PDB file of C-alpha atoms in Angstrom:
ATOM      1  CA  MET A   1       6.603  12.499  11.985  1.00 88.00           C
ATOM      2  CA  LYS A   2       3.025  12.039  13.134  1.00 91.00           C
ATOM      3  CA  THR A   3       1.217   8.782  12.461  1.00 92.00           C
ATOM      4  CA  ARG A   4      -2.387   7.611  12.443  1.00 95.00           C
ATOM      5  CA  GLU A   5      -3.318   3.965  12.850  1.00 96.00           C
ATOM      6  CA  LEU A   6      -5.505   2.623  10.071  1.00 97.00           C
ATOM      7  CA  ALA A   7      -8.313   0.064  10.486  1.00 97.00           C
ATOM      8  CA  VAL A   8      -5.987  -2.661   9.178  1.00 97.00           C
ATOM      9  CA  GLY A   9      -3.650  -4.026  11.856  1.00 93.00           C
ATOM     10  CA  GLY A  10      -0.150  -2.547  11.560  1.00 94.00           C
ATOM     11  CA  ALA A  11      -0.916  -0.100   8.725  1.00 96.00           C
ATOM     12  CA  LEU A  12      -0.268   3.600   9.335  1.00 95.00           C
ATOM     13  CA  GLU A  13      -0.948   6.911   7.673  1.00 96.00           C
ATOM     14  CA  LEU A  14       2.261   8.937   7.881  1.00 95.00           C
ATOM     15  CA  LEU A  15       1.890  12.685   8.291  1.00 93.00           C
ATOM     16  CA  PRO A  16       5.327  14.242   7.842  1.00 92.00           C
ATOM     17  CA  PRO A  17       6.093  17.827   8.790  1.00 92.00           C
ATOM     18  CA  VAL A  18       5.682  20.341   5.973  1.00 92.00           C
ATOM     19  CA  TYR A  19       7.795  23.494   5.716  1.00 93.00           C
ATOM     20  CA  PRO A  20       6.208  25.992   3.307  1.00 92.00           C
ATOM     21  CA  ASP A  21       7.776  29.237   2.185  1.00 95.00           C
ATOM     22  CA  GLU A  22       7.565  31.609  -0.787  1.00 97.00           C
ATOM     23  CA  ARG A  23       9.275  29.022  -3.044  1.00 95.00           C
ATOM     24  CA  GLY A  24       6.822  26.219  -2.296  1.00 91.00           C
ATOM     25  CA  LEU A  25       7.352  23.608   0.392  1.00 90.00           C
ATOM     26  CA  PHE A  26       9.835  21.093   1.734  1.00 92.00           C
ATOM     27  CA  CYS A  27       8.746  17.832   3.309  1.00 90.00           C
ATOM     28  CA  PRO A  28      10.949  15.018   4.647  1.00 89.00           C
ATOM     29  CA  LEU A  29       9.070  11.882   3.521  1.00 84.00           C
ATOM     30  CA  TYR A  30      11.185   9.249   5.244  1.00 85.00           C
ATOM     31  CA  GLU A  31      14.045   9.187   7.700  1.00 83.00           C
ATOM     32  CA  ASP A  32      15.574   6.055   9.160  1.00 83.00           C
ATOM     33  CA  GLY A  33      14.318   5.588  12.712  1.00 79.00           C
ATOM     34  CA  ALA A  34      11.344   7.945  12.287  1.00 79.00           C
ATOM     35  CA  LEU A  35       8.866   5.059  12.614  1.00 82.00           C
ATOM     36  CA  ASP A  36       8.369   2.837  15.644  1.00 81.00           C
ATOM     37  CA  VAL A  37       8.870  -0.189  13.377  1.00 81.00           C
ATOM     38  CA  PRO A  38      12.093  -1.349  11.727  1.00 80.00           C
ATOM     39  CA  PHE A  39      12.155  -0.537   8.026  1.00 87.00           C
ATOM     40  CA  ARG A  40      15.116  -1.056   5.720  1.00 89.00           C
ATOM     41  CA  VAL A  41      14.806   0.280   2.174  1.00 92.00           C
ATOM     42  CA  ARG A  42      16.006  -2.258  -0.391  1.00 92.00           C
ATOM     43  CA  ARG A  43      14.109  -0.977  -3.416  1.00 94.00           C
ATOM     44  CA  SER A  44      12.483   2.198  -4.666  1.00 95.00           C
ATOM     45  CA  ALA A  45       9.911   2.369  -7.455  1.00 95.00           C
ATOM     46  CA  LEU A  46       7.574   4.794  -9.239  1.00 96.00           C
ATOM     47  CA  SER A  47       4.151   4.215 -10.737  1.00 97.00           C
ATOM     48  CA  VAL A  48       2.965   6.793 -13.304  1.00 98.00           C
ATOM     49  CA  ASN A  49      -0.778   6.635 -14.005  1.00 97.00           C
ATOM     50  CA  ARG A  50      -3.568   8.091 -16.086  1.00 96.00           C
ATOM     51  CA  ALA A  51      -6.845   9.149 -14.453  1.00 96.00           C
ATOM     52  CA  GLY A  52      -8.897   6.097 -13.526  1.00 96.00           C
ATOM     53  CA  ALA A  53      -5.928   3.712 -13.481  1.00 97.00           C
ATOM     54  CA  ALA A  54      -6.401   1.090 -10.771  1.00 97.00           C
ATOM     55  CA  ARG A  55      -3.674  -1.208  -9.519  1.00 97.00           C
ATOM     56  CA  GLY A  56      -4.107  -4.042  -7.058  1.00 94.00           C
ATOM     57  CA  ILE A  57      -4.994  -5.516  -4.655  1.00 98.00           C
ATOM     58  CA  HIS A  58      -1.371  -6.738  -4.749  1.00 96.00           C
ATOM     59  CA  TYR A  59       0.477  -8.746  -2.130  1.00 95.00           C
ATOM     60  CA  ALA A  60       3.392 -11.188  -1.896  1.00 91.00           C
ATOM     61  CA  PRO A  61       3.509 -14.685  -0.395  1.00 85.00           C
ATOM     62  CA  ASP A  62       4.929 -15.573   3.016  1.00 79.00           C
ATOM     63  CA  GLY A  63       8.601 -14.890   3.469  1.00 73.00           C
ATOM     64  CA  ASP A  64       8.891 -12.628   0.445  1.00 71.00           C
ATOM     65  CA  ALA A  65       6.469  -9.853   1.291  1.00 84.00           C
ATOM     66  CA  PRO A  66       7.889  -6.353   1.477  1.00 90.00           C
ATOM     67  CA  ALA A  67       6.932  -3.725   3.970  1.00 93.00           C
ATOM     68  CA  LYS A  68       6.093  -0.557   1.996  1.00 95.00           C
ATOM     69  CA  ILE A  69       5.899   3.184   2.310  1.00 96.00           C
ATOM     70  CA  VAL A  70       3.812   4.715  -0.480  1.00 97.00           C
ATOM     71  CA  HIS A  71       3.413   8.413  -1.199  1.00 96.00           C
ATOM     72  CA  CYS A  72       2.095  10.552  -4.038  1.00 97.00           C
ATOM     73  CA  VAL A  73       4.600  12.871  -5.710  1.00 95.00           C
ATOM     74  CA  ALA A  74       2.205  14.178  -8.398  1.00 97.00           C
ATOM     75  CA  GLY A  75      -1.574  14.172  -8.744  1.00 97.00           C
ATOM     76  CA  ARG A  76      -4.047  12.443  -6.418  1.00 97.00           C
ATOM     77  CA  ALA A  77      -4.820   8.828  -5.616  1.00 98.00           C
ATOM     78  CA  LEU A  78      -7.156   6.900  -3.382  1.00 98.00           C
ATOM     79  CA  ASP A  79      -4.803   4.497  -1.618  1.00 98.00           C
ATOM     80  CA  ILE A  80      -6.328   1.273  -0.296  1.00 98.00           C
ATOM     81  CA  VAL A  81      -4.905  -1.111   2.300  1.00 98.00           C
ATOM     82  CA  VAL A  82      -6.556  -4.542   2.667  1.00 98.00           C
ATOM     83  CA  ASP A  83      -5.726  -7.155   5.273  1.00 98.00           C
ATOM     84  CA  VAL A  84      -5.205 -10.344   3.246  1.00 97.00           C
ATOM     85  CA  ARG A  85      -3.245 -12.143   6.003  1.00 96.00           C
ATOM     86  CA  ALA A  86      -4.933 -15.457   6.807  1.00 96.00           C
ATOM     87  CA  GLY A  87      -5.604 -15.634  10.554  1.00 95.00           C
ATOM     88  CA  SER A  88      -5.257 -11.904  11.167  1.00 96.00           C
ATOM     89  CA  PRO A  89      -7.670 -10.299  13.646  1.00 96.00           C
ATOM     90  CA  THR A  90      -8.406  -7.688  10.958  1.00 96.00           C
ATOM     91  CA  PHE A  91      -8.602 -10.152   8.006  1.00 97.00           C
ATOM     92  CA  GLY A  92     -10.753  -8.745   5.197  1.00 97.00           C
ATOM     93  CA  ARG A  93     -10.821  -5.266   6.729  1.00 98.00           C
ATOM     94  CA  TRP A  94      -9.698  -2.332   4.622  1.00 98.00           C
ATOM     95  CA  ASP A  95      -8.984   1.368   4.969  1.00 98.00           C
ATOM     96  CA  THR A  96      -8.273   4.208   2.565  1.00 98.00           C
ATOM     97  CA  VAL A  97      -6.077   7.303   2.544  1.00 98.00           C
ATOM     98  CA  LEU A  98      -6.312  10.128   0.032  1.00 97.00           C
ATOM     99  CA  LEU A  99      -2.779  10.690  -1.213  1.00 98.00           C
ATOM    100  CA  ASP A 100      -2.347  14.142  -2.713  1.00 95.00           C
ATOM    101  CA  SER A 101       0.871  15.805  -3.837  1.00 92.00           C
ATOM    102  CA  ASP A 102      -0.447  19.150  -2.542  1.00 90.00           C
ATOM    103  CA  ARG A 103      -0.491  17.789   1.031  1.00 89.00           C
ATOM    104  CA  PRO A 104       2.312  15.282   1.423  1.00 92.00           C
ATOM    105  CA  ARG A 105       1.469  12.172   3.422  1.00 94.00           C
ATOM    106  CA  ALA A 106       2.235   8.501   3.030  1.00 96.00           C
ATOM    107  CA  VAL A 107       0.962   5.052   3.920  1.00 97.00           C
ATOM    108  CA  TYR A 108       3.051   2.441   5.726  1.00 96.00           C
ATOM    109  CA  LEU A 109       2.095  -1.195   5.109  1.00 95.00           C
ATOM    110  CA  PRO A 110       3.771  -3.954   7.078  1.00 93.00           C
ATOM    111  CA  ALA A 111       4.685  -7.121   5.213  1.00 91.00           C
ATOM    112  CA  GLY A 112       1.773  -9.274   4.125  1.00 92.00           C
ATOM    113  CA  LEU A 113      -0.906  -6.625   3.593  1.00 96.00           C
ATOM    114  CA  GLY A 114      -2.667  -6.100   0.283  1.00 97.00           C
ATOM    115  CA  HIS A 115      -2.267  -2.770  -1.485  1.00 97.00           C
ATOM    116  CA  ALA A 116      -4.232  -1.041  -4.227  1.00 98.00           C
ATOM    117  CA  PHE A 117      -4.896   2.444  -5.485  1.00 98.00           C
ATOM    118  CA  VAL A 118      -6.972   4.361  -7.991  1.00 98.00           C
ATOM    119  CA  ALA A 119      -5.455   7.413  -9.721  1.00 97.00           C
ATOM    120  CA  LEU A 120      -7.893  10.305  -9.417  1.00 96.00           C
ATOM    121  CA  THR A 121      -6.077  12.628 -11.847  1.00 96.00           C
ATOM    122  CA  GLY A 122      -3.980  12.184 -14.954  1.00 96.00           C
ATOM    123  CA  GLY A 123      -0.241  12.125 -14.322  1.00 97.00           C
ATOM    124  CA  THR A 124      -0.611  10.661 -10.841  1.00 98.00           C
ATOM    125  CA  VAL A 125       2.780   9.405  -9.685  1.00 98.00           C
ATOM    126  CA  LEU A 126       3.164   7.152  -6.658  1.00 98.00           C
ATOM    127  CA  SER A 127       6.556   6.492  -5.117  1.00 97.00           C
ATOM    128  CA  TYR A 128       7.274   3.272  -3.251  1.00 96.00           C
ATOM    129  CA  LEU A 129       9.975   2.479  -0.711  1.00 95.00           C
ATOM    130  CA  LEU A 130      10.135  -1.298  -0.255  1.00 94.00           C
ATOM    131  CA  SER A 131      11.966  -3.570   2.168  1.00 93.00           C
ATOM    132  CA  THR A 132      12.671  -6.388  -0.345  1.00 92.00           C
ATOM    133  CA  VAL A 133      13.980  -6.702  -3.873  1.00 90.00           C
ATOM    134  CA  TYR A 134      11.565  -7.421  -6.714  1.00 86.00           C
ATOM    135  CA  ARG A 135      10.835 -11.002  -7.722  1.00 85.00           C
ATOM    136  CA  PRO A 136       8.188 -11.310 -10.462  1.00 82.00           C
ATOM    137  CA  GLU A 137       7.280 -14.841  -9.355  1.00 83.00           C
ATOM    138  CA  ASP A 138       6.062 -13.390  -6.043  1.00 83.00           C
ATOM    139  CA  GLU A 139       3.408 -11.148  -7.613  1.00 87.00           C
ATOM    140  CA  ARG A 140      -0.035 -12.047  -6.282  1.00 95.00           C
ATOM    141  CA  ALA A 141      -3.388 -10.287  -6.351  1.00 97.00           C
ATOM    142  CA  VAL A 142      -6.935 -10.526  -5.112  1.00 98.00           C
ATOM    143  CA  ALA A 143      -9.838  -8.886  -6.921  1.00 98.00           C
ATOM    144  CA  LEU A 144     -10.173  -5.156  -6.450  1.00 97.00           C
ATOM    145  CA  LEU A 145     -13.804  -5.465  -7.548  1.00 96.00           C
ATOM    146  CA  ASP A 146     -14.612  -8.260  -5.054  1.00 97.00           C
ATOM    147  CA  PRO A 147     -18.207  -7.468  -3.992  1.00 97.00           C
ATOM    148  CA  ALA A 148     -17.578  -8.992  -0.550  1.00 97.00           C
ATOM    149  CA  LEU A 149     -14.946  -6.303   0.130  1.00 98.00           C
ATOM    150  CA  ASP A 150     -17.215  -3.517  -1.181  1.00 96.00           C
ATOM    151  CA  LEU A 151     -14.351  -1.041  -1.574  1.00 97.00           C
ATOM    152  CA  PRO A 152     -15.275   2.642  -2.082  1.00 96.00           C
ATOM    153  CA  LEU A 153     -13.921   2.793  -5.618  1.00 95.00           C
ATOM    154  CA  PRO A 154     -14.460   5.945  -7.663  1.00 91.00           C
ATOM    155  CA  GLY A 155     -15.764   5.436 -11.210  1.00 78.00           C
ATOM    156  CA  THR A 156     -15.887   1.638 -10.966  1.00 69.00           C
ATOM    157  CA  ARG A 157     -17.158   1.240 -14.539  1.00 73.00           C
ATOM    158  CA  GLU A 158     -14.354   3.393 -15.920  1.00 86.00           C
ATOM    159  CA  LEU A 159     -11.388   1.878 -14.063  1.00 95.00           C
ATOM    160  CA  VAL A 160      -8.379   1.073 -16.220  1.00 96.00           C
ATOM    161  CA  MET A 161      -6.983  -2.242 -14.971  1.00 97.00           C
ATOM    162  CA  SER A 162      -4.508  -4.850 -16.159  1.00 97.00           C
ATOM    163  CA  ALA A 163      -5.821  -8.187 -17.403  1.00 97.00           C
ATOM    164  CA  ALA A 164      -4.085  -9.896 -14.451  1.00 96.00           C
ATOM    165  CA  ASP A 165      -5.834  -7.643 -11.921  1.00 97.00           C
ATOM    166  CA  ARG A 166      -9.222  -8.223 -13.595  1.00 96.00           C
ATOM    167  CA  ALA A 167      -8.665 -12.008 -13.444  1.00 97.00           C
ATOM    168  CA  ALA A 168      -7.539 -12.057  -9.784  1.00 98.00           C
ATOM    169  CA  PRO A 169      -9.605 -14.279  -7.459  1.00 98.00           C
ATOM    170  CA  ALA A 170     -11.916 -12.928  -4.775  1.00 98.00           C
ATOM    171  CA  LEU A 171     -10.464 -12.811  -1.261  1.00 98.00           C
ATOM    172  CA  ALA A 172     -12.496 -15.828  -0.066  1.00 98.00           C
ATOM    173  CA  GLU A 173     -11.381 -17.894  -3.072  1.00 98.00           C
ATOM    174  CA  ALA A 174      -7.723 -16.971  -2.516  1.00 98.00           C
ATOM    175  CA  LEU A 175      -8.095 -18.007   1.141  1.00 98.00           C
ATOM    176  CA  ASP A 176      -9.729 -21.333   0.192  1.00 98.00           C
ATOM    177  CA  ARG A 177      -6.936 -22.027  -2.304  1.00 97.00           C
ATOM    178  CA  GLY A 178      -4.196 -21.305   0.287  1.00 95.00           C
ATOM    179  CA  LEU A 179      -2.796 -18.408  -1.737  1.00 95.00           C
ATOM    180  CA  LEU A 180      -2.689 -15.788   1.028  1.00 96.00           C
ATOM    181  CA  PRO A 181       0.153 -14.924   3.406  1.00 95.00           C
ATOM    182  CA  ARG A 182      -0.238 -15.976   7.037  1.00 94.00           C
ATOM    183  CA  TYR A 183      -0.645 -13.503   9.854  1.00 92.00           C
ATOM    184  CA  ARG A 184       2.453 -13.169  12.030  1.00 82.00           C
ATOM    185  CA  THR A 185       2.678 -11.477  15.398  1.00 77.00           C
ATOM    186  CA  ASP A 186       6.417 -10.792  15.093  1.00 63.00           C
ATOM    187  CA  SER A 187       6.404  -7.579  13.019  1.00 49.00           C
ATOM    188  CA  THR A 188      10.200  -7.229  13.326  1.00 37.00           C
ATOM    189  CA  LYS A 189      10.679 -10.491  11.455  1.00 45.00           C
ATOM    190  CA  GLU A 190       8.176  -9.408   8.770  1.00 42.00           C
ATOM    191  CA  ASP A 191       9.701  -5.986   8.152  1.00 43.00           C
ATOM    192  CA  GLU A 192      13.307  -7.156   7.947  1.00 43.00           C
ATOM    193  CA  THR A 193      12.554  -9.828   5.358  1.00 40.00           C
TER     194      THR A 193
END
């Protein structure tokens, strides 16, 4: 599997091999040991979305943050990775990857990064592989529409967002309030949480 480093420290775009033939294509999306980072799958999830649906910027607190692999199994989405780790050399930096079911690729996020996406077509389905089990009390978010981040969001006025995502604090406010995860240099410890 080929990888491309994103502008956010530790985040990768995953470019798996694709094997097309007259039936369509086959693409191995994840194989244990294929990445240079430890990743143990403890949960799998799907997100089914209408066009314009926006989710995030979601993250989890210290000690409970999952590493993630996200890929698009139907439709198209603009995937967004934001460094929300207090003290990180890339704090506040973001990067995007166009996830498209016609050209399989994925995004790897180490523990502690913020994640968001905007569905660009109706019926967009994102699949998540996560390194921790779900705990609703660990759900956190910073504002997707934070003007200081200036994310390249398509159709900002028409985004369909949850009330919780609309009410999320700006990144600077979350930092001031001590709500953000801390940057760690030991990625093995983060990913095996």
